[in-house]
Coordinates of C-alpha atoms in Angstrom, one line a residue:
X1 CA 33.1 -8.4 16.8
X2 CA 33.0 -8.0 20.4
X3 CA 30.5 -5.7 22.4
X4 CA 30.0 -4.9 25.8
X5 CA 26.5 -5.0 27.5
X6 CA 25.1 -3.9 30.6
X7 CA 21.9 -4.5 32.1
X8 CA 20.3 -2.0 34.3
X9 CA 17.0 -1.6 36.7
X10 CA 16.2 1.7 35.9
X11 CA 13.7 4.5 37.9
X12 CA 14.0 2.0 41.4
X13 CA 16.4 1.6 44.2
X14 CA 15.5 -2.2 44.5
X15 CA 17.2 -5.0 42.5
X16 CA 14.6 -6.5 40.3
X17 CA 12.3 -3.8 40.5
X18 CA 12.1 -0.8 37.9
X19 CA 12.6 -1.2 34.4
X20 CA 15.4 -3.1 33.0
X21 CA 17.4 -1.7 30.5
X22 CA 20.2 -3.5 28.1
X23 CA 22.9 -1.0 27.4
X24 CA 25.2 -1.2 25.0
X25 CA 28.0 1.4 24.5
X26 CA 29.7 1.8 20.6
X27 CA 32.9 3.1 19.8
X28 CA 31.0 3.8 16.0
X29 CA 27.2 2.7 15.0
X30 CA 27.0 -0.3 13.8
X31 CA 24.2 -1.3 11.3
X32 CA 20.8 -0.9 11.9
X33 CA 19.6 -4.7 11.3
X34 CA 22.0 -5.5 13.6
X35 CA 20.9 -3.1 16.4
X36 CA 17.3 -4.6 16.0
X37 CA 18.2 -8.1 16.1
X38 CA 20.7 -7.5 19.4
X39 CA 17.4 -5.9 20.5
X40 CA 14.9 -8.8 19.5
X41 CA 17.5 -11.0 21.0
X42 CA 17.6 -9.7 24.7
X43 CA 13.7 -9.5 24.5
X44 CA 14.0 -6.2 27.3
X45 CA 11.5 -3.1 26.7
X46 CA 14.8 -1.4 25.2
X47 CA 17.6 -2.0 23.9
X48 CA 20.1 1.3 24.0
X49 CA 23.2 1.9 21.8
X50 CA 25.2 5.3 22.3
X51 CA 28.1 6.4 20.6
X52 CA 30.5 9.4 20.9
X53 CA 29.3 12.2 19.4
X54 CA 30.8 14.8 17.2
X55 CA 28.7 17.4 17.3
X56 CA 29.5 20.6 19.4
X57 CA 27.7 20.6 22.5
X58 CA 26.8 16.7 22.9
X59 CA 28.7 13.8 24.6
X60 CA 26.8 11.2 23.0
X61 CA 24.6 10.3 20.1
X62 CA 21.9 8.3 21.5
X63 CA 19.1 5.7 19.6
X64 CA 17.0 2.9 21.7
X65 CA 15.0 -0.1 20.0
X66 CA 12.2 -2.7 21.3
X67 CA 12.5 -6.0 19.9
X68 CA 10.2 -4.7 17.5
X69 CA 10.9 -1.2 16.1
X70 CA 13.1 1.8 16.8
X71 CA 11.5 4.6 18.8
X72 CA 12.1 8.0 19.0
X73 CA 12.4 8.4 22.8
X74 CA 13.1 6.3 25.4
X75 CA 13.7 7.9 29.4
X76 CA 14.6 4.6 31.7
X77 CA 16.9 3.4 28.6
X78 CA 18.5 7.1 28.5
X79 CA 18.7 6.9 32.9
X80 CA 20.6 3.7 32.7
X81 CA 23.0 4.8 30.0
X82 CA 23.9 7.8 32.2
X83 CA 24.0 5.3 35.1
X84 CA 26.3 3.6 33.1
X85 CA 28.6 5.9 32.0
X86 CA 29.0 7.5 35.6
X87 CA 29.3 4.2 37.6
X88 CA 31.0 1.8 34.7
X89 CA 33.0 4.0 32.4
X90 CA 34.3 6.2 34.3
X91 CA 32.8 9.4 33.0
X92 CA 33.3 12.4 35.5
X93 CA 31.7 15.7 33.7
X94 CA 28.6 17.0 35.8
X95 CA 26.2 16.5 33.3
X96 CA 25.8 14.6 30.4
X97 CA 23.9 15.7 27.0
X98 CA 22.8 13.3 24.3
X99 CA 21.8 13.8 21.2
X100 CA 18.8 12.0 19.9
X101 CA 15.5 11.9 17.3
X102 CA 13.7 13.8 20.0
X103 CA 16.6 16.6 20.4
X104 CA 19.0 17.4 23.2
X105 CA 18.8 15.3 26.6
X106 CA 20.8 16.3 29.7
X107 CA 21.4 14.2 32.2
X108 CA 22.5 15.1 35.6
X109 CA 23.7 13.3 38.9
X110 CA 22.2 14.8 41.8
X111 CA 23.6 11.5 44.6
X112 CA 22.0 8.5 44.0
X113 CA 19.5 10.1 41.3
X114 CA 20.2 10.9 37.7
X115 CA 17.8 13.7 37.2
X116 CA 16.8 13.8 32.7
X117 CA 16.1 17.1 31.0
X118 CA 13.4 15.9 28.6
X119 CA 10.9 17.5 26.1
X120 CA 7.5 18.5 27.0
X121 CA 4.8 17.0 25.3
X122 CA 1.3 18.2 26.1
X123 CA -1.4 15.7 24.7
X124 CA -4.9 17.3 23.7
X125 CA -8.2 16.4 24.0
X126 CA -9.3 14.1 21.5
X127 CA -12.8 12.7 21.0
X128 CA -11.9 10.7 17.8
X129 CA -10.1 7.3 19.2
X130 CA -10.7 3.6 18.6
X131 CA -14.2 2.3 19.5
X132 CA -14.6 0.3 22.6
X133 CA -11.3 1.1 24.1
X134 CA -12.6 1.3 27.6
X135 CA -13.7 -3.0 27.2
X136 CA -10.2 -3.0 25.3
X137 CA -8.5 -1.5 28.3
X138 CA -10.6 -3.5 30.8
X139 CA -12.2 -0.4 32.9
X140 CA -15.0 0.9 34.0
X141 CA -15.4 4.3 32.3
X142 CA -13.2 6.3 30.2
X143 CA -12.8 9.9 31.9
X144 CA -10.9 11.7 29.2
X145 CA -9.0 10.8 26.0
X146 CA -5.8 13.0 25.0
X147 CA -3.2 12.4 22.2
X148 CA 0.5 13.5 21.9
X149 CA 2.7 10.6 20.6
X150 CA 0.5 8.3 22.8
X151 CA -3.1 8.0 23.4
X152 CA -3.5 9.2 27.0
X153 CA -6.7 7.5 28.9
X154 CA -7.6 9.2 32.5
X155 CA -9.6 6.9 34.5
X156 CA -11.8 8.3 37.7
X157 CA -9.4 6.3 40.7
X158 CA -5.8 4.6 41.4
X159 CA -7.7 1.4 42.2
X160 CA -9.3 1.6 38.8
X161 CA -5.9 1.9 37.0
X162 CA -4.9 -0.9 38.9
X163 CA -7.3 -3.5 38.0
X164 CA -7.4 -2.7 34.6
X165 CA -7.0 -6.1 32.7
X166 CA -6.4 -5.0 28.8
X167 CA -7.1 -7.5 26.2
X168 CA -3.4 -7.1 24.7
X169 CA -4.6 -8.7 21.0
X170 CA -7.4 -6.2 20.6
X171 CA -5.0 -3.7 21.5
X172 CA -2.3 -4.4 19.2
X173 CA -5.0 -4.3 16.3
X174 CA -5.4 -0.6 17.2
X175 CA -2.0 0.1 16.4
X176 CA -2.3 2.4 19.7
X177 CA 0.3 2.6 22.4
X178 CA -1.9 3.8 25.5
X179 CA -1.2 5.6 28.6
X180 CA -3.6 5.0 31.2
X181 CA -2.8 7.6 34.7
X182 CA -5.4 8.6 37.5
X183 CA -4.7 10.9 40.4
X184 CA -2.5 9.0 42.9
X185 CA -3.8 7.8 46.5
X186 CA 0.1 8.6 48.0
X187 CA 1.6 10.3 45.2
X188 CA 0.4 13.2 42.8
X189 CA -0.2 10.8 39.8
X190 CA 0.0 6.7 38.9
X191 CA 0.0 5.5 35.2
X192 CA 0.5 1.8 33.4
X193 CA 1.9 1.8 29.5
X194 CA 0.9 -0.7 26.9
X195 CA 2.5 -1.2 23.9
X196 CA 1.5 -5.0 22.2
X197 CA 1.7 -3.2 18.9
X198 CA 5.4 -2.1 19.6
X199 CA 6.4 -5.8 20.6
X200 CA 5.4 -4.8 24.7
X201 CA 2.5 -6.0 26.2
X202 CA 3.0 -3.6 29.4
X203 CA 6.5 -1.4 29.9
X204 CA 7.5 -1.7 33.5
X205 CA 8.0 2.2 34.0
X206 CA 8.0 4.4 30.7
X207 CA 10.1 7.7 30.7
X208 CA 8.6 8.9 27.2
X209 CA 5.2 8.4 28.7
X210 CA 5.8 11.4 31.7
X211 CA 7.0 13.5 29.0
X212 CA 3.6 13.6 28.0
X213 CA 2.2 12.9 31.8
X214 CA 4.0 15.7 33.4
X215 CA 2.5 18.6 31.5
X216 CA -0.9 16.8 31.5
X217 CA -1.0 16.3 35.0
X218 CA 0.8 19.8 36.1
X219 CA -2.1 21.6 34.5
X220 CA -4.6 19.4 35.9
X221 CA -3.1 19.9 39.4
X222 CA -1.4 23.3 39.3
X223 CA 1.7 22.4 40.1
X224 CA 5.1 22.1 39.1
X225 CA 7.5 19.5 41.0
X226 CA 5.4 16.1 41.4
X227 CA 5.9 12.5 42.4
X228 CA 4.6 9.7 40.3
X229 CA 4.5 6.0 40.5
X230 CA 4.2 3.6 37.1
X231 CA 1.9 0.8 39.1
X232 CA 3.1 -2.1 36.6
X233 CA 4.1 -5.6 38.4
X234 CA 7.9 -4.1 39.0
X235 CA 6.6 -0.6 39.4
X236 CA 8.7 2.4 39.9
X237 CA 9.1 5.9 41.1
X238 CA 9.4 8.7 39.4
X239 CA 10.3 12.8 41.0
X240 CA 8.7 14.8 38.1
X241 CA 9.0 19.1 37.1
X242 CA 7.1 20.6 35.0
X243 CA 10.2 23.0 33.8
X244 CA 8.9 25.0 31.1
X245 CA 6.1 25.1 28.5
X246 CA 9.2 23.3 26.6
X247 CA 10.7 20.9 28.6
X248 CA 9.8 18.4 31.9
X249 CA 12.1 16.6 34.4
X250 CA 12.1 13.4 35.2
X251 CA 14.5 11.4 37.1
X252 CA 14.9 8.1 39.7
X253 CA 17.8 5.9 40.7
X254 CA 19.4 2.8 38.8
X255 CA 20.6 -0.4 40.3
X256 CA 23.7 -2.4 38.4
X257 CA 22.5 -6.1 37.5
X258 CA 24.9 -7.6 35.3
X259 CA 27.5 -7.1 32.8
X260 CA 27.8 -9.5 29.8
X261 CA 29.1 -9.5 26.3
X262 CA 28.0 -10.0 22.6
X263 CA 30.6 -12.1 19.9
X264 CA 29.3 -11.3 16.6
X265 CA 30.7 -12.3 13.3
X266 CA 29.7 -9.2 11.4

């Protein structure tokens, strides 16, 4: 069995900066074991399969996998499969909807960005989280703890967030996967994502995340239409709308790196 693969630098402009994606289109699914070892095998954040979808309404059918587990949502995985589609095979509709364990995702192309229709997902204050996640997370003081799928840290300053050195082995005994943000210096907001437990130390720039960020920091701000940065070591850029008490935008530009292949006996 032969498959095609694409690898993508998703929410960036720059080659080598962003997230990077492997995408992998299907005519049908293939088995689930099989998905997670093609995933384990290209060792990226996500791995992304999408197949035509029956269903009235949708284009595609859509599921992403870390080398380690299957997650429900994924946003630079889902940017570079709409990248894909436009700029590799041939699609030409305006918008592109895909249906996924997290619902219905639209995609649009709006010039160089692909702008995501994603669910809103307000994390509440919590008190009850893991003890001495501030040493965990290597920063000064915790500001505020918040839960949605993620455990959402706020820390006082940019600089703050930056420096943070986690201990990634504590962490993954936690089972957590934590979003640490602070109010931006140039930008309305910055975040880092950890994920040791999922099989990622730190994601590059974390779509799923900023459908939890963008409601958070909308309130926080009173406003709707933001701009965010994800201050890993790649780093990326993010144009952000809170929408609706239901559903956020988020949306960047892809660069193309490479197209390969995969020859399976199966």
């Amino acid at each position: 069995m032969k498959l095609s693969l694409y690898q993508v630098d998703a929410f960036t402009s720059t080659l080598f900066k962003g997230n990077p994606a492997a995408v992998v289109p299907l005519e049908k699914w293939i088995d689930d074991e099989l998905m997670q070892k093609l995933a384990m095998e290209n060792n990226l954040a996500e791995t992304v399969f999408f197949v035509p979808s029956q269903k009235e309404g949708t284009d595609y059918d859509i599921r992403w996998f870390t080398p380690e587990i299957e997650i429900n949502l994924c946003g630079h995985a889902t940017l570079a499969s709409a990248f894909v589609l436009y700029t590799q095979l041939n699609y030409s509709k305006p918008s592109i909807t895909f249906s996924s364990k997290s619902g219905l995702l639209k995609v649009e192309k709006n010039g160089s960005n692909y702008e995501m229709d994603f669910p809103s997902w307000k994390p509440e204050r919590i008190s009850d989280y893991p003890d001495g996640m501030a040493e965990i997370l290597g920063v000064k003081e915790i500001l505020g703890a918040y839960r949605y799928r993620d455990l959402l840290i706020e820390v006082a300053t940019e600089e703050e967030l930056v420096n943070a050195k986690p201990d990634f082995t504590a962490l993954k005994k936690t089972g957590e996967m934590v979003i640490l943000t602070a109010k931006g210096d140039t930008v309305d907001f910055v975040s880092r994502f950890f994920a040791p437990s999922a099989g990622i130390d730190e994601d590059p720039v974390t779509g799923s995340a900023h459908s939890q960020l963008i409601p958070f920091w909308s309130e926080k701000l009173d406003k709707k239409k933001m701009n965010a940065k994800q201050l890993s070591r790649r780093g990326g850029d993010l144009i952000c709308e809170q929408k609706s008490a239901e559903r956020v935008m988020m949306g960047g530009e892809c660069v193309f790196y490479m197209k390969g292949e995969f020859d399976i006996d199966n």
